[in-house]
Short mmCIF file of C-alpha atoms in Angstrom, two decimals:
data_model
loop_
_atom_site.label_atom_id
_atom_site.label_comp_id
_atom_site.label_asym_id
_atom_site.label_seq_id
_atom_site.Cartn_x
_atom_site.Cartn_y
_atom_site.Cartn_z
CA MET A 1 14.87 10.28 -6.52
CA ASP A 2 18.45 10.87 -5.50
CA LYS A 3 18.59 9.18 -2.14
CA ILE A 4 16.79 6.60 -0.06
CA PRO A 5 15.64 8.01 3.28
CA ILE A 6 17.07 6.47 6.43
CA LEU A 7 14.67 6.64 9.34
CA ARG A 8 15.96 6.70 12.85
CA LEU A 9 13.93 4.98 15.53
CA GLY A 10 15.64 4.81 18.88
CA ALA A 11 18.76 2.71 18.57
CA TYR A 12 17.71 1.44 15.15
CA LEU A 13 17.83 2.69 11.61
CA LEU A 14 15.15 1.72 9.12
CA VAL A 15 15.58 1.69 5.39
CA SER A 16 12.76 0.81 3.03
CA ILE A 17 14.04 0.04 -0.44
CA GLN A 18 11.30 0.65 -2.95
CA VAL A 19 13.19 1.41 -6.12
CA ASP A 20 15.86 -0.21 -8.21
CA LEU A 21 19.23 0.28 -6.59
CA TYR A 22 21.14 1.51 -9.59
CA ASP A 23 24.79 2.33 -9.13
CA ARG A 24 24.84 5.85 -7.78
CA LEU A 25 21.79 5.38 -5.57
CA ALA A 26 23.29 2.25 -4.02
CA LEU A 27 26.60 3.94 -3.30
CA THR A 28 24.79 6.93 -1.79
CA LEU A 29 22.78 4.59 0.41
CA GLU A 30 25.93 2.81 1.58
CA ALA A 31 27.64 6.11 2.39
CA ASP A 32 24.58 7.63 4.09
CA LEU A 33 23.98 4.53 6.14
CA VAL A 34 27.48 4.17 7.54
CA GLN A 35 27.49 7.89 8.27
CA MET A 36 24.18 7.57 10.11
CA VAL A 37 25.40 4.55 12.07
CA ASN A 38 28.47 6.54 13.03
CA LYS A 39 26.56 9.74 13.88
CA THR A 40 23.70 8.20 15.81
CA GLY A 41 25.51 5.27 17.38
CA ALA A 42 22.76 2.99 16.07
CA LYS A 43 23.02 -0.63 17.15
CA GLY A 44 20.85 -2.11 14.44
CA VAL A 45 19.90 -1.55 10.82
CA LEU A 46 16.64 -2.87 9.41
CA ILE A 47 16.39 -3.04 5.63
CA ASP A 48 12.94 -3.69 4.23
CA ILE A 49 12.95 -5.09 0.70
CA SER A 50 9.30 -6.13 0.52
CA ALA A 51 8.79 -3.81 -2.44
CA VAL A 52 11.72 -5.31 -4.31
CA SER A 53 10.52 -7.90 -6.80
CA ILE A 54 13.60 -8.11 -8.99
CA VAL A 55 17.08 -8.57 -7.64
CA ASP A 56 20.39 -8.85 -9.42
CA SER A 57 23.92 -9.66 -8.35
CA PHE A 58 24.71 -5.97 -7.90
CA MET A 59 21.91 -5.44 -5.43
CA GLY A 60 22.80 -8.65 -3.61
CA ARG A 61 26.34 -7.43 -3.25
CA ILE A 62 25.23 -4.00 -2.03
CA ILE A 63 23.13 -5.56 0.73
CA GLY A 64 26.06 -7.72 1.74
CA ASN A 65 28.34 -4.68 1.75
CA ILE A 66 25.99 -2.67 3.93
CA ALA A 67 25.82 -5.52 6.44
CA SER A 68 29.62 -5.84 6.52
CA MET A 69 30.15 -2.10 6.88
CA SER A 70 27.60 -1.83 9.67
CA LYS A 71 29.12 -4.82 11.38
CA ILE A 72 32.55 -3.24 11.69
CA LEU A 73 30.80 -0.15 13.07
CA ASP A 74 29.22 -2.44 15.66
CA ALA A 75 25.69 -2.46 14.25
CA GLU A 76 23.76 -5.55 13.20
CA THR A 77 21.84 -5.65 9.93
CA VAL A 78 18.60 -7.50 9.37
CA VAL A 79 16.94 -7.74 5.98
CA VAL A 80 13.18 -8.16 6.17
CA GLY A 81 10.28 -8.74 3.82
CA MET A 82 12.11 -10.65 1.13
CA GLN A 83 9.75 -11.98 -1.50
CA PRO A 84 10.03 -15.70 -2.28
CA ALA A 85 11.05 -14.99 -5.87
CA VAL A 86 13.89 -12.80 -4.64
CA ALA A 87 15.15 -15.56 -2.35
CA ILE A 88 15.07 -17.99 -5.26
CA THR A 89 16.95 -15.58 -7.50
CA LEU A 90 19.59 -14.82 -4.88
CA ILE A 91 20.40 -18.47 -4.38
CA GLU A 92 20.37 -19.16 -8.10
CA LEU A 93 22.77 -16.26 -8.56
CA GLY A 94 25.03 -17.84 -5.99
CA LEU A 95 24.49 -15.05 -3.48
CA PRO A 96 23.40 -16.62 -0.19
CA LEU A 97 23.83 -13.24 1.61
CA LYS A 98 26.37 -14.60 4.03
CA GLY A 99 26.55 -12.67 7.27
CA VAL A 100 23.22 -10.99 6.63
CA HIS A 101 20.45 -11.80 9.07
CA THR A 102 16.97 -12.07 7.66
CA ALA A 103 13.46 -12.13 9.06
CA LEU A 104 10.06 -12.54 7.50
CA ASP A 105 8.68 -9.12 8.33
CA MET A 106 9.50 -5.87 10.04
CA GLU A 107 8.20 -6.94 13.41
CA LYS A 108 10.10 -10.22 13.47
CA GLY A 109 13.18 -8.38 12.26
CA MET A 110 12.90 -5.88 15.08
CA ASN A 111 12.56 -8.68 17.61
CA LEU A 112 15.57 -10.43 16.12
CA LEU A 113 17.60 -7.22 16.36
CA LYS A 114 16.56 -6.73 19.96
CA THR A 115 17.59 -10.29 20.76
CA MET A 116 20.93 -9.88 19.05
CA ILE A 117 21.68 -6.57 20.68
CA GLY A 118 20.50 -7.86 24.02
CA ASP A 119 18.07 -5.02 24.54
CA SER A 120 15.32 -6.33 26.77
CA SER A 121 13.32 -3.09 26.85
CA GLY A 122 10.54 -4.38 24.61
CA GLU A 123 8.02 -1.57 24.51
CA GLU A 124 5.66 -3.06 21.99
CA ASP A 125 3.36 -5.90 22.78
CA GLN A 126 5.34 -9.05 22.17
CA GLU A 127 4.19 -11.08 19.24
CA THR A 128 5.67 -14.23 20.74
CA ASP A 129 6.83 -15.70 17.50
CA PRO A 130 10.44 -16.67 18.01
CA ASP A 131 10.50 -18.72 14.84
CA TYR A 132 12.09 -16.06 12.67
CA ASP A 133 14.80 -17.17 10.32
CA ASP A 134 18.16 -16.65 11.85
CA THR A 135 21.44 -16.07 10.13
CA ILE A 136 21.87 -17.67 6.79
CA ALA A 137 25.38 -18.89 7.20
CA MET B 1 6.52 -0.12 -8.61
CA ASP B 2 2.90 -0.96 -8.08
CA LYS B 3 2.50 -0.44 -4.37
CA ILE B 4 4.12 1.30 -1.44
CA PRO B 5 5.02 -1.13 1.36
CA ILE B 6 3.36 -0.68 4.72
CA LEU B 7 5.54 -1.82 7.58
CA ARG B 8 4.00 -3.01 10.78
CA LEU B 9 5.80 -2.28 14.00
CA GLY B 10 3.88 -3.18 17.12
CA ALA B 11 0.77 -1.04 17.27
CA TYR B 12 2.03 1.24 14.52
CA LEU B 13 2.18 1.22 10.77
CA LEU B 14 5.03 2.91 8.94
CA VAL B 15 4.87 4.16 5.40
CA SER B 16 7.83 5.72 3.68
CA ILE B 17 6.79 7.59 0.56
CA GLN B 18 9.72 7.80 -1.82
CA VAL B 19 8.07 8.14 -5.18
CA ASP B 20 5.53 10.38 -6.83
CA LEU B 21 2.06 9.42 -5.70
CA TYR B 22 0.39 9.26 -9.07
CA ASP B 23 -3.28 8.40 -9.15
CA ARG B 24 -3.38 4.62 -9.04
CA LEU B 25 -0.50 4.30 -6.59
CA ALA B 26 -2.14 6.77 -4.21
CA LEU B 27 -5.48 4.98 -4.33
CA THR B 28 -3.74 1.64 -3.76
CA LEU B 29 -1.92 3.12 -0.76
CA GLU B 30 -5.18 4.45 0.69
CA ALA B 31 -6.89 1.11 0.27
CA ASP B 32 -3.95 -0.93 1.59
CA LEU B 33 -3.53 1.32 4.57
CA VAL B 34 -7.12 1.26 5.76
CA GLN B 35 -7.15 -2.49 5.24
CA MET B 36 -3.98 -2.85 7.31
CA VAL B 37 -5.38 -0.61 10.07
CA ASN B 38 -8.47 -2.76 10.09
CA LYS B 39 -6.60 -6.07 9.99
CA THR B 40 -3.90 -5.27 12.52
CA GLY B 41 -5.84 -2.99 14.82
CA ALA B 42 -3.04 -0.45 14.53
CA LYS B 43 -3.44 2.62 16.70
CA GLY B 44 -1.10 4.87 14.79
CA VAL B 45 0.11 5.50 11.26
CA LEU B 46 3.47 7.18 10.60
CA ILE B 47 3.98 8.56 7.10
CA ASP B 48 7.51 9.59 6.25
CA ILE B 49 7.75 12.06 3.39
CA SER B 50 11.39 13.05 3.81
CA ALA B 51 12.15 11.81 0.30
CA VAL B 52 9.34 13.88 -1.18
CA SER B 53 10.67 17.14 -2.58
CA ILE B 54 7.76 18.08 -4.79
CA VAL B 55 4.18 18.13 -3.64
CA ASP B 56 1.01 19.02 -5.45
CA SER B 57 -2.59 19.47 -4.45
CA PHE B 58 -3.36 15.84 -5.30
CA MET B 59 -0.75 14.49 -2.92
CA GLY B 60 -1.80 16.95 -0.23
CA ARG B 61 -5.35 15.72 -0.54
CA ILE B 62 -4.30 12.07 -0.43
CA ILE B 63 -2.42 12.62 2.83
CA GLY B 64 -5.44 14.38 4.27
CA ASN B 65 -7.68 11.53 3.11
CA ILE B 66 -5.47 8.89 4.70
CA ALA B 67 -5.51 10.76 7.99
CA SER B 68 -9.30 11.08 7.91
CA MET B 69 -9.81 7.43 6.98
CA SER B 70 -7.46 6.25 9.72
CA LYS B 71 -9.16 8.54 12.18
CA ILE B 72 -12.57 6.98 11.71
CA LEU B 73 -10.90 3.59 12.14
CA ASP B 74 -9.52 4.89 15.44
CA ALA B 75 -5.90 5.32 14.38
CA GLU B 76 -3.94 8.56 14.52
CA THR B 77 -1.80 9.69 11.60
CA VAL B 78 1.47 11.59 11.92
CA VAL B 79 3.34 12.90 8.91
CA VAL B 80 7.08 13.18 9.51
CA GLY B 81 10.14 14.47 7.71
CA MET B 82 8.49 17.16 5.66
CA GLN B 83 11.02 19.25 3.78
CA PRO B 84 10.75 23.01 4.24
CA ALA B 85 10.00 23.53 0.57
CA VAL B 86 7.11 21.09 0.81
CA ALA B 87 5.66 22.95 3.78
CA ILE B 88 5.91 26.21 1.83
CA THR B 89 4.22 24.69 -1.20
CA LEU B 90 1.41 23.14 0.82
CA ILE B 91 0.54 26.46 2.43
CA GLU B 92 0.80 28.32 -0.85
CA LEU B 93 -1.53 25.76 -2.41
CA GLY B 94 -3.98 26.45 0.40
CA LEU B 95 -3.56 22.95 1.87
CA PRO B 96 -2.72 23.38 5.56
CA LEU B 97 -3.25 19.61 6.13
CA LYS B 98 -5.95 20.16 8.69
CA GLY B 99 -6.38 17.22 11.02
CA VAL B 100 -2.99 15.81 10.12
CA HIS B 101 -0.44 15.74 12.90
CA THR B 102 3.13 16.44 11.93
CA ALA B 103 6.53 15.98 13.52
CA LEU B 104 10.03 16.84 12.42
CA ASP B 105 11.39 13.32 12.19
CA MET B 106 10.49 9.71 12.69
CA GLU B 107 11.54 9.61 16.31
CA LYS B 108 9.60 12.71 17.29
CA GLY B 109 6.65 11.40 15.31
CA MET B 110 6.73 8.11 17.18
CA ASN B 111 6.86 9.92 20.50
CA LEU B 112 3.95 12.11 19.44
CA LEU B 113 1.94 9.02 18.47
CA LYS B 114 2.69 7.38 21.79
CA THR B 115 1.60 10.52 23.62
CA MET B 116 -1.60 10.79 21.59
CA ILE B 117 -2.54 7.16 21.98
CA GLY B 118 -1.77 7.32 25.67
CA ASP B 119 -3.99 10.36 26.02
CA SER B 120 -6.67 9.25 23.60
CA SER B 121 -9.35 9.77 26.18
CA GLY B 122 -8.47 13.44 26.39
CA GLU B 123 -8.58 16.28 23.89
CA GLU B 124 -8.27 15.56 20.20
CA ASP B 125 -7.73 19.01 18.72
CA GLN B 126 -4.04 19.33 19.45
CA GLU B 127 -2.45 19.87 16.07
CA THR B 128 1.14 19.40 17.11
CA ASP B 129 2.74 18.93 20.45
CA PRO B 130 6.09 20.71 20.63
CA ASP B 131 6.80 19.35 24.07
CA TYR B 132 7.08 15.66 23.35
CA ASP B 133 10.07 13.97 24.81
CA ASP B 134 13.08 14.34 22.59
CA THR B 135 15.74 11.86 23.52
CA ILE B 136 18.30 12.53 20.83
CA ALA B 137 21.58 12.68 22.68
#
């Protein structure tokens, strides 16, 4: 496993993190992602971490970095699927993921992105659950 | 890593396979996926294998199984992002993935799914549709 695939879906990029983000893999992901944002003109990045059960300060920082990098390339980042234990650990580590938007699941994250970007062309049937968590800030 | 996350997006389920599908993981994925199709009433399943560089007959069979299982639950399966080497290996192994639809990337796969689900009253034996709308600018 030498890189995490980045899936393009319309104006959005999806990343599903399923493995430990050790140093090289994390840096590759950062580089690939900003390159993809630049190449595709993506307006939003969705990062699914539902398969991540253990998080450390390095990974927390990487997620923050990706959000900051995307932001200056004019793309919003939403982290979805965080397990409760991961949220607990992040706060206990003193990493409140400032500037990173979060949502409970993929669908809510996509709706949040659409709202943020102002894209009203909702193709999927609307779930009508506007109670997703907004920015932790 | 004890399970591969299944992401729900509207009427579709996305699975990004990034690790070797050894026995237990593959069976868990099969079970989770049919359960999710059943629970969510998903009409399409997108399986991204762009991170898979090595394929064996077991994995080929699992993908075929998932497609067949989804099919009898009334959901179409599209496999996207197959690397050329994987395609070569599958054919050399005598596994042409019959009944599995394929597309080059996530976006084309999604368009193919939308076309298939839109035309679900019509013919079913179209293996791949090279004329789906490609909107990459």
